[in-house]
Short mmCIF file of C-alpha atoms in Angstrom, two decimals:
data_model
loop_
_atom_site.label_atom_id
_atom_site.label_comp_id
_atom_site.label_asym_id
_atom_site.label_seq_id
_atom_site.Cartn_x
_atom_site.Cartn_y
_atom_site.Cartn_z
CA MET D 1 -0.45 -2.23 2.96
CA ALA D 2 -1.26 -3.63 6.35
CA LEU D 3 -4.28 -2.21 8.13
CA SER D 4 -4.45 -2.04 11.89
CA SER D 5 -7.64 -1.21 13.75
CA SER D 6 -7.83 1.60 16.25
CA ASN D 7 -10.60 3.51 17.93
CA LEU D 8 -11.24 6.90 19.40
CA LEU D 9 -9.08 7.46 22.46
CA LEU D 10 -10.29 8.70 25.80
CA VAL D 11 -8.81 12.02 26.86
CA LYS D 12 -9.09 12.39 30.62
CA SER D 13 -10.57 15.80 31.26
CA HIS D 14 -13.51 17.61 32.79
CA VAL D 15 -15.19 17.09 29.42
CA SER D 16 -14.21 13.57 28.38
CA LEU D 17 -14.03 12.41 24.78
CA TYR D 18 -14.95 8.76 24.90
CA SER D 19 -15.44 5.82 22.57
CA SER D 20 -16.96 2.73 24.14
CA SER D 21 -15.46 0.61 21.36
CA ASN D 22 -12.03 0.97 22.92
CA PRO D 23 -12.18 2.11 26.53
CA THR D 24 -8.77 0.62 27.39
CA ILE D 25 -6.64 3.30 25.74
CA TYR D 26 -6.14 6.57 27.59
CA PHE D 27 -4.11 9.61 26.55
CA LYS D 28 -3.47 12.44 28.98
CA ARG D 29 -1.92 15.82 28.25
CA ARG D 30 -1.05 18.98 30.14
CA ILE D 31 -2.10 22.38 28.89
CA SER D 32 -0.01 24.39 31.35
CA SER D 33 3.66 24.81 30.69
CA ILE D 34 5.74 21.67 31.14
CA PRO D 35 9.39 21.67 32.21
CA GLN D 36 11.54 21.02 29.16
CA GLN D 37 14.59 18.85 28.73
CA PRO D 38 18.00 20.52 28.27
CA TRP D 39 17.80 19.74 24.56
CA SER D 40 14.28 21.21 24.16
CA THR D 41 13.71 24.87 25.02
CA ALA D 42 10.51 25.46 23.06
CA GLU D 43 7.16 25.60 24.84
CA THR D 44 4.94 22.55 24.32
CA ARG D 45 2.13 23.19 21.80
CA VAL D 46 -1.30 21.67 22.30
CA ARG D 47 -4.40 21.71 20.15
CA VAL D 48 -7.33 23.70 21.45
CA ARG D 49 -9.75 21.37 23.16
CA PRO D 50 -11.52 21.33 26.56
CA VAL D 51 -9.03 19.25 28.52
CA SER D 52 -7.63 19.75 31.98
CA LEU D 53 -4.24 19.04 33.49
CA SER D 54 -3.14 15.45 33.73
CA VAL D 55 0.32 14.87 35.15
CA ILE D 56 1.76 11.73 36.66
CA ASN D 57 4.74 11.09 38.86
CA ALA D 58 7.57 8.90 37.58
CA ARG D 59 8.30 5.77 39.57
CA ALA D 60 11.74 4.55 40.50
CA ASP D 61 11.27 1.33 38.53
CA ASP D 62 10.17 3.06 35.31
CA ARG D 63 12.38 2.28 32.33
CA LYS D 64 13.95 5.39 30.80
CA GLU D 65 14.65 5.80 27.08
CA ASP D 66 15.79 8.76 25.03
CA ILE D 67 13.82 7.82 21.89
CA VAL D 68 10.99 5.32 21.56
CA ILE D 69 9.56 4.31 18.18
CA ILE D 70 6.10 2.73 18.10
CA GLY D 71 5.76 0.18 15.30
CA ALA D 72 8.28 -2.15 13.63
CA GLY D 73 6.99 -1.64 10.10
CA ILE D 74 8.86 -0.02 7.24
CA ALA D 75 8.71 3.50 8.69
CA GLY D 76 9.64 2.44 12.23
CA LEU D 77 12.55 0.19 11.31
CA ALA D 78 13.91 2.59 8.68
CA THR D 79 13.84 5.44 11.21
CA ALA D 80 15.60 3.30 13.80
CA VAL D 81 18.32 2.29 11.33
CA SER D 82 18.73 5.88 10.09
CA LEU D 83 19.18 7.22 13.61
CA GLN D 84 21.57 4.42 14.48
CA ARG D 85 23.77 5.36 11.51
CA LEU D 86 23.93 8.83 13.02
CA GLY D 87 24.95 7.42 16.40
CA ILE D 88 21.56 7.71 18.11
CA ARG D 89 20.06 4.68 19.84
CA THR D 90 16.31 3.98 19.85
CA LEU D 91 13.92 1.43 21.28
CA VAL D 92 11.28 0.08 18.88
CA LEU D 93 8.03 -1.19 20.42
CA GLU D 94 6.10 -3.70 18.32
CA GLN D 95 2.78 -5.09 19.53
CA ALA D 96 3.08 -8.31 17.50
CA GLU D 97 5.08 -11.29 18.73
CA SER D 98 7.50 -10.99 15.78
CA LEU D 99 8.06 -8.93 12.66
CA ARG D 100 4.82 -8.52 10.69
CA THR D 101 6.12 -10.33 7.64
CA GLY D 102 2.79 -11.30 6.13
CA GLY D 103 1.45 -9.77 2.96
CA THR D 104 2.99 -9.44 -0.46
CA SER D 105 5.43 -6.91 -1.87
CA LEU D 106 5.81 -3.25 -2.66
CA THR D 107 7.30 -1.58 -5.71
CA LEU D 108 10.14 0.83 -5.02
CA PHE D 109 11.23 3.47 -7.52
CA LYS D 110 14.53 5.33 -7.60
CA ASN D 111 13.68 7.60 -4.67
CA GLY D 112 13.03 4.54 -2.53
CA TRP D 113 16.32 2.98 -3.57
CA LYS D 114 18.21 6.20 -2.84
CA ALA D 115 16.75 6.12 0.64
CA LEU D 116 17.68 2.46 1.14
CA ASP D 117 21.21 3.23 -0.02
CA ALA D 118 21.39 6.13 2.43
CA ILE D 119 20.52 3.89 5.37
CA GLY D 120 22.87 1.16 4.20
CA VAL D 121 20.61 -1.68 3.01
CA GLY D 122 20.20 -1.02 -0.73
CA ASN D 123 22.84 -3.44 -1.95
CA ASP D 124 21.65 -6.14 0.44
CA LEU D 125 18.27 -6.05 -1.29
CA ARG D 126 19.24 -5.50 -4.93
CA THR D 127 20.79 -8.94 -5.25
CA GLN D 128 17.49 -10.60 -4.29
CA PHE D 129 15.04 -8.79 -6.57
CA LEU D 130 14.77 -8.25 -10.31
CA GLU D 131 15.21 -4.82 -11.84
CA ILE D 132 12.06 -3.97 -13.79
CA GLN D 133 12.84 -2.69 -17.28
CA GLY D 134 9.53 -1.20 -18.39
CA MET D 135 5.75 -1.16 -18.37
CA VAL D 136 3.05 -2.63 -20.61
CA VAL D 137 -0.59 -1.50 -20.57
CA LYS D 138 -3.30 -3.82 -21.93
CA SER D 139 -7.08 -3.86 -22.18
CA GLU D 140 -9.09 -6.61 -20.50
CA ASP D 141 -9.30 -8.51 -23.81
CA GLY D 142 -5.50 -8.73 -23.93
CA ARG D 143 -4.92 -6.00 -26.52
CA GLU D 144 -1.70 -4.03 -25.93
CA LEU D 145 -2.41 -0.32 -25.60
CA ARG D 146 1.03 1.06 -24.83
CA SER D 147 4.49 0.02 -23.66
CA PHE D 148 7.38 1.98 -22.17
CA ARG D 149 10.97 1.43 -21.14
CA PHE D 150 11.84 3.22 -17.92
CA LYS D 151 15.41 4.13 -18.84
CA ASP D 152 14.31 5.58 -22.19
CA GLU D 153 12.63 8.31 -20.18
CA ASP D 154 15.01 8.46 -17.22
CA GLU D 155 18.40 6.79 -17.36
CA SER D 156 18.72 7.00 -13.57
CA GLN D 157 15.40 5.26 -12.90
CA GLU D 158 15.50 2.07 -10.82
CA VAL D 159 12.38 -0.02 -10.25
CA ARG D 160 12.17 -3.27 -8.29
CA ALA D 161 9.36 -5.03 -6.48
CA VAL D 162 10.52 -6.05 -3.00
CA GLU D 163 8.99 -8.63 -0.71
CA ARG D 164 7.79 -6.89 2.41
CA ARG D 165 9.06 -9.73 4.58
CA VAL D 166 12.59 -9.49 3.22
CA LEU D 167 12.65 -5.70 3.51
CA LEU D 168 11.62 -5.79 7.17
CA GLU D 169 14.04 -8.58 8.02
CA THR D 170 16.89 -6.75 6.31
CA LEU D 171 16.19 -3.52 8.18
CA ALA D 172 15.85 -5.35 11.50
CA SER D 173 19.17 -7.13 10.93
CA LYS D 174 20.96 -3.76 11.05
CA LEU D 175 19.76 -3.08 14.59
CA PRO D 176 21.18 -4.45 17.86
CA PRO D 177 19.41 -7.57 19.18
CA ASP D 178 17.70 -5.64 21.98
CA ALA D 179 16.55 -2.72 19.80
CA ILE D 180 13.09 -4.19 19.12
CA SER D 181 10.74 -5.13 21.93
CA PHE D 182 8.04 -7.48 20.64
CA SER D 183 4.70 -8.18 22.33
CA SER D 184 4.78 -4.56 23.47
CA LYS D 185 1.33 -3.13 22.92
CA LEU D 186 0.80 0.46 23.96
CA GLU D 187 -2.15 0.89 26.28
CA ASN D 188 -1.59 4.24 27.92
CA ILE D 189 0.32 7.44 27.14
CA GLU D 190 0.72 10.32 29.55
CA ARG D 191 2.85 13.37 30.25
CA SER D 192 5.09 12.90 33.28
CA GLU D 193 5.88 15.72 35.70
CA ASN D 194 9.32 16.24 34.14
CA GLY D 195 7.87 16.82 30.67
CA GLU D 196 8.73 13.42 29.23
CA THR D 197 6.21 11.03 27.70
CA MET D 198 5.19 8.11 29.89
CA LEU D 199 4.19 4.96 28.02
CA GLU D 200 2.37 2.13 29.73
CA LEU D 201 2.28 -1.19 27.92
CA GLU D 202 -0.44 -3.79 28.10
CA ASP D 203 1.69 -5.98 30.39
CA GLY D 204 2.12 -3.12 32.88
CA ILE D 205 5.67 -2.10 31.94
CA ARG D 206 6.17 1.67 32.01
CA ILE D 207 8.67 3.49 29.82
CA SER D 208 9.61 7.14 30.09
CA ALA D 209 10.62 8.58 26.68
CA LYS D 210 12.17 11.95 25.89
CA ILE D 211 11.05 11.62 22.26
CA LEU D 212 8.21 9.49 20.89
CA ILE D 213 8.12 8.64 17.15
CA ALA D 214 4.79 7.13 16.11
CA CYS D 215 5.07 4.74 13.15
CA ASP D 216 1.99 2.79 14.14
CA GLY D 217 0.28 2.55 10.79
CA ILE D 218 -2.71 3.80 8.85
CA ARG D 219 -5.10 3.78 11.82
CA SER D 220 -2.58 5.15 14.29
CA PRO D 221 -3.99 5.68 17.81
CA VAL D 222 -1.38 8.40 18.35
CA ALA D 223 -2.53 10.24 15.21
CA LYS D 224 -6.12 10.09 16.44
CA TRP D 225 -5.07 11.49 19.80
CA MET D 226 -3.32 14.34 17.99
CA GLY D 227 -6.58 15.23 16.30
CA PHE D 228 -6.28 13.55 12.92
CA PRO D 229 -9.46 12.11 11.40
CA GLU D 230 -9.83 8.51 10.36
CA PRO D 231 -8.31 7.83 6.91
CA ASN D 232 -10.79 8.32 4.10
CA TYR D 233 -12.04 5.28 2.18
CA VAL D 234 -11.62 6.17 -1.52
CA GLY D 235 -14.20 3.77 -2.95
CA HIS D 236 -11.85 1.00 -4.09
CA CYS D 237 -10.73 -2.31 -2.61
CA ALA D 238 -7.80 -4.43 -3.70
CA PHE D 239 -6.82 -8.09 -3.75
CA ARG D 240 -3.09 -8.75 -3.63
CA GLY D 241 -1.01 -11.86 -3.85
CA LEU D 242 2.46 -13.25 -4.40
CA ALA D 243 2.43 -16.16 -6.85
CA TYR D 244 5.15 -18.79 -6.50
CA PHE D 245 6.82 -20.70 -9.36
CA PRO D 246 9.19 -23.29 -7.85
CA GLU D 247 10.69 -24.06 -11.26
CA GLY D 248 11.06 -20.40 -12.21
CA GLN D 249 8.53 -17.76 -13.30
CA PRO D 250 8.12 -17.15 -17.07
CA PHE D 251 7.61 -13.37 -17.27
CA GLU D 252 9.82 -10.61 -18.62
CA PRO D 253 10.91 -7.99 -16.05
CA LYS D 254 8.08 -5.57 -16.80
CA VAL D 255 5.13 -4.10 -14.95
CA ASN D 256 1.95 -5.38 -16.64
CA TYR D 257 -1.23 -3.33 -16.25
CA ILE D 258 -4.70 -4.43 -17.43
CA TYR D 259 -7.57 -1.93 -17.54
CA GLY D 260 -11.25 -2.91 -17.45
CA ARG D 261 -14.46 -1.13 -16.43
CA GLY D 262 -14.37 -0.33 -12.75
CA VAL D 263 -11.72 -3.04 -12.36
CA ARG D 264 -8.01 -2.95 -13.09
CA ALA D 265 -5.24 -5.40 -12.40
CA GLY D 266 -1.52 -5.75 -12.70
CA TYR D 267 1.40 -8.03 -12.08
CA VAL D 268 5.16 -7.65 -11.86
CA PRO D 269 7.97 -10.18 -11.42
CA VAL D 270 9.63 -9.90 -8.02
CA SER D 271 12.34 -12.53 -8.26
CA GLU D 272 13.19 -15.60 -10.32
CA THR D 273 10.41 -17.56 -8.60
CA LYS D 274 7.81 -15.00 -7.42
CA VAL D 275 5.36 -12.63 -9.13
CA TYR D 276 3.33 -9.97 -7.36
CA TRP D 277 -0.22 -9.29 -8.60
CA PHE D 278 -3.14 -7.07 -7.65
CA ILE D 279 -6.77 -6.50 -8.61
CA CYS D 280 -8.39 -3.17 -7.74
CA TYR D 281 -12.16 -2.84 -7.98
CA ASN D 282 -14.88 -0.32 -7.15
CA ASN D 283 -16.94 -1.00 -4.04
CA SER D 284 -19.41 1.30 -2.31
CA SER D 285 -18.07 0.35 1.12
CA PRO D 286 -15.01 -1.47 2.49
CA GLY D 287 -17.19 -4.47 3.32
CA PRO D 288 -16.52 -7.11 6.00
CA LYS D 289 -13.01 -8.26 6.80
CA ILE D 290 -12.28 -11.60 5.12
CA ILE D 291 -9.22 -13.68 5.95
CA ASP D 292 -10.21 -17.10 4.58
CA PRO D 293 -7.78 -17.53 1.64
CA SER D 294 -10.14 -19.82 -0.27
CA ILE D 295 -12.83 -17.13 -0.26
CA LEU D 296 -10.35 -14.43 -1.18
CA ARG D 297 -9.03 -16.50 -4.08
CA GLN D 298 -12.54 -17.24 -5.34
CA GLN D 299 -13.58 -13.59 -5.21
CA ALA D 300 -10.43 -12.44 -6.98
CA GLU D 301 -10.85 -14.98 -9.78
CA GLN D 302 -14.50 -14.00 -10.22
CA LEU D 303 -13.56 -10.37 -10.87
CA VAL D 304 -11.26 -11.27 -13.79
CA ARG D 305 -12.71 -14.57 -14.95
CA ASN D 306 -12.74 -13.52 -18.65
CA TRP D 307 -9.40 -11.69 -18.58
CA PRO D 308 -6.01 -12.93 -19.90
CA THR D 309 -5.13 -16.37 -18.57
CA ASP D 310 -1.76 -15.20 -17.20
CA LEU D 311 -3.56 -13.30 -14.46
CA ILE D 312 -5.86 -16.23 -13.61
CA ASN D 313 -2.86 -18.57 -13.36
CA LEU D 314 -1.10 -16.17 -10.99
CA ILE D 315 -4.07 -16.23 -8.63
CA LYS D 316 -4.15 -20.04 -8.68
CA LEU D 317 -0.40 -20.25 -7.93
CA THR D 318 -0.57 -17.94 -4.92
CA PRO D 319 0.11 -19.54 -1.52
CA ASP D 320 -2.66 -19.03 1.02
CA ASP D 321 -0.55 -16.91 3.36
CA THR D 322 0.22 -14.29 0.70
CA ILE D 323 -3.26 -13.48 -0.58
CA ILE D 324 -4.97 -10.51 1.07
CA ARG D 325 -7.83 -8.09 0.54
CA SER D 326 -7.80 -4.51 1.80
CA SER D 327 -9.72 -1.28 1.40
CA LEU D 328 -7.79 1.67 -0.03
CA VAL D 329 -7.65 4.82 2.09
CA ASP D 330 -5.83 8.11 2.26
CA ARG D 331 -5.69 11.32 4.30
CA TRP D 332 -5.40 14.78 2.80
CA LEU D 333 -3.21 17.12 4.85
CA TRP D 334 -4.92 20.43 4.14
CA PRO D 335 -2.78 23.47 5.05
CA SER D 336 -3.91 25.37 8.14
CA VAL D 337 -6.70 22.80 8.64
CA SER D 338 -5.04 19.46 9.38
CA PRO D 339 -3.34 19.02 12.76
CA PRO D 340 0.46 19.35 12.88
CA ALA D 341 2.59 16.23 12.48
CA SER D 342 4.19 16.85 15.88
CA THR D 343 3.24 18.11 19.29
CA GLY D 344 5.98 18.73 21.80
CA SER D 345 8.37 15.79 21.48
CA ILE D 346 5.87 13.44 19.78
CA VAL D 347 5.90 13.08 15.98
CA LEU D 348 4.18 11.01 13.27
CA VAL D 349 6.05 9.23 10.47
CA GLY D 350 4.91 7.30 7.39
CA ASP D 351 1.36 5.95 7.15
CA SER D 352 0.48 7.18 10.63
CA TRP D 353 0.72 10.73 9.26
CA HIS D 354 0.08 10.52 5.52
CA PRO D 355 -1.60 7.31 4.30
CA MET D 356 -2.00 7.37 0.52
CA THR D 357 -3.39 5.07 -2.13
CA PRO D 358 -0.86 2.84 -3.92
CA ASN D 359 -1.56 4.22 -7.40
CA LEU D 360 1.84 5.92 -7.69
CA GLY D 361 3.81 3.29 -5.81
CA GLN D 362 4.97 5.93 -3.33
CA GLY D 363 3.65 4.91 0.09
CA GLY D 364 6.72 2.88 1.03
CA CYS D 365 9.08 5.25 -0.76
CA CYS D 366 7.74 8.24 1.18
CA ALA D 367 8.02 6.41 4.50
CA LEU D 368 11.70 5.79 3.71
CA GLU D 369 12.16 9.45 2.79
CA ASP D 370 10.51 10.46 6.07
CA SER D 371 12.94 8.36 8.07
CA ILE D 372 15.96 10.11 6.60
CA VAL D 373 14.63 13.66 6.83
CA LEU D 374 13.48 13.20 10.43
CA SER D 375 16.76 11.58 11.47
CA LYS D 376 18.80 14.46 10.04
CA LYS D 377 16.64 17.00 11.86
CA LEU D 378 16.91 15.14 15.15
CA VAL D 379 20.68 14.81 14.99
CA GLU D 380 20.88 18.60 14.78
CA ALA D 381 18.99 18.82 18.06
CA ILE D 382 20.34 15.85 19.99
CA LYS D 383 24.01 15.61 19.02
CA TYR D 384 24.86 19.13 17.91
CA LYS D 385 22.24 21.00 20.01
CA ARG D 386 21.78 23.61 17.29
CA ILE D 387 18.01 23.62 17.69
CA SER D 388 15.47 22.26 20.15
CA VAL D 389 13.83 18.89 19.63
CA GLU D 390 10.45 20.56 19.14
CA ASP D 391 11.90 22.84 16.47
CA ALA D 392 13.56 19.86 14.79
CA LEU D 393 10.21 18.07 14.57
CA LYS D 394 8.54 21.19 13.18
CA ALA D 395 11.32 21.50 10.60
CA TYR D 396 10.70 17.89 9.56
CA GLU D 397 7.03 18.63 8.97
CA THR D 398 7.80 21.87 7.12
CA GLU D 399 10.13 20.05 4.74
CA ARG D 400 7.95 17.00 4.19
CA TRP D 401 4.49 18.53 3.81
CA PRO D 402 5.08 20.09 0.33
CA ARG D 403 6.22 16.68 -0.84
CA ILE D 404 3.52 14.55 0.80
CA PHE D 405 0.34 16.55 0.20
CA PRO D 406 0.61 16.79 -3.63
CA LEU D 407 1.57 13.12 -3.90
CA THR D 408 -1.48 12.06 -1.87
CA LEU D 409 -3.79 14.10 -4.09
CA ARG D 410 -2.13 12.86 -7.27
CA ALA D 411 -2.36 9.23 -6.18
CA TYR D 412 -6.07 9.67 -5.47
CA LEU D 413 -6.75 11.29 -8.84
CA VAL D 414 -4.87 8.61 -10.76
CA GLY D 415 -6.91 5.93 -9.02
CA ALA D 416 -10.18 7.73 -9.66
CA LEU D 417 -9.41 8.07 -13.37
CA LEU D 418 -8.33 4.46 -13.79
CA GLN D 419 -11.43 3.12 -12.04
CA TRP D 420 -13.86 4.48 -14.64
CA GLU D 421 -16.92 2.34 -15.31
CA ASN D 422 -18.66 4.28 -18.09
CA PRO D 423 -18.23 2.27 -21.35
CA LEU D 424 -17.81 5.39 -23.50
CA ILE D 425 -15.14 6.88 -21.25
CA CYS D 426 -13.34 3.54 -21.01
CA SER D 427 -13.34 3.29 -24.80
CA LEU D 428 -11.88 6.80 -25.02
CA ARG D 429 -9.20 5.80 -22.50
CA ASP D 430 -8.28 2.58 -24.32
CA ASN D 431 -8.27 3.97 -27.86
CA ILE D 432 -7.06 7.55 -27.51
CA ILE D 433 -5.82 8.60 -24.06
CA VAL D 434 -3.48 5.70 -23.26
CA PRO D 435 -2.21 4.90 -26.80
CA LYS D 436 -1.71 8.48 -27.98
CA LEU D 437 -1.60 10.94 -25.09
CA VAL D 438 0.01 9.32 -22.07
CA ARG D 439 3.73 10.02 -21.59
CA LEU D 440 5.97 8.18 -19.15
CA GLY D 441 8.14 11.16 -18.19
CA PRO D 442 5.46 13.02 -16.20
CA ILE D 443 4.36 9.75 -14.63
CA LEU D 444 7.85 9.25 -13.17
CA GLU D 445 8.47 12.87 -12.24
CA HIS D 446 7.49 12.32 -8.62
CA THR D 447 10.35 9.84 -8.15
CA ASN D 448 12.86 12.70 -8.37
CA PHE D 449 13.74 13.39 -4.76
CA GLU D 450 17.14 14.62 -3.66
CA PHE D 451 18.66 14.52 -0.21
CA GLU D 452 22.11 14.52 1.27
CA PRO D 453 23.47 11.21 2.58
CA LEU D 454 23.30 10.47 6.28
#
């Protein structure tokens, strides 16, 4: 779960909203009616705030694009591939110099694999990653509390941990060579006089876009401009890593969870040579950003120094470039309170709209679902002209919100329950709740998501 920093954006108005921590990013909007494109007849909606008109004139040398996607992460690339399968070209802007292939892996359940199949990359990935057969829950002293087999509860279930690097590279390989523009950091976004969105990049290049799809991560500047609050820190941080066994890893294809007091950990085989692991622990604040792998490794080992040796060995066998620490955040999309996911022809997708904690393994899966639902709505507007673009984006939000909001809440609650510190409650969890009351079926219920193929 990569974190990108962003700050409050300056809205040029008679009453300016300003953050001195990032004075280089400016967003301008009109609040009078804006001429619409032939494929968009709806009036542009704006949130109520004290801003004045801000309209710019297009220049002859401005680059023109129908659809621009900001961010070449999972959501951005999956959306680009989905739209391409429907015959719609996009331009993806990525501020990094190359694909952001650092980090570890993510676990995808059957809804994620259905989405990958729909966009045509599922089989490319299956051959590289192990199918996980079940789950084992242990206490910190190594005692087994419960075990499950996924297909005993759901014959259609499919679980695999996928390296983030491989997933991004596979998605990018399905796009034309010029579909991704690297080193393209957005510095300025404005409304042009013809109603399109004018993007100015850090290097001065200007791009006029009919539709802007923001997939720019958890701390999305576009989401902030649209009125969304900063994601909420949930009180937990996590170490993650990808251990490497050049001669072959020794573990069965199962998810292994270990529960302690205020600390929990887990590991899952990814491939024949790699094993993903994590340690989640309570912390009153996110703390300073640490990138030194030797410090990260030392801190992770300290948290579980008396735990099963398998976990300690995994930490020791983790290459420096795959060990990370991050704070866990989410955003609750309260009905009638949270801003809409779209305004005019600008829309949020994935973590930029609905960051959630990883406790259900659904962050990546939901981003993939988003890409398909949004693409199908847009094709109705762009190719078949049955609805306006603005209505298509509203329909995307209407369909996705009932799915996203409950999952975000559920992920938070699961994390809160598993991070208990009270010795009495932890004893109750380890001796009664997990061994006798927990059922796998309800745990996997959220992976049931149906959609028509692209």
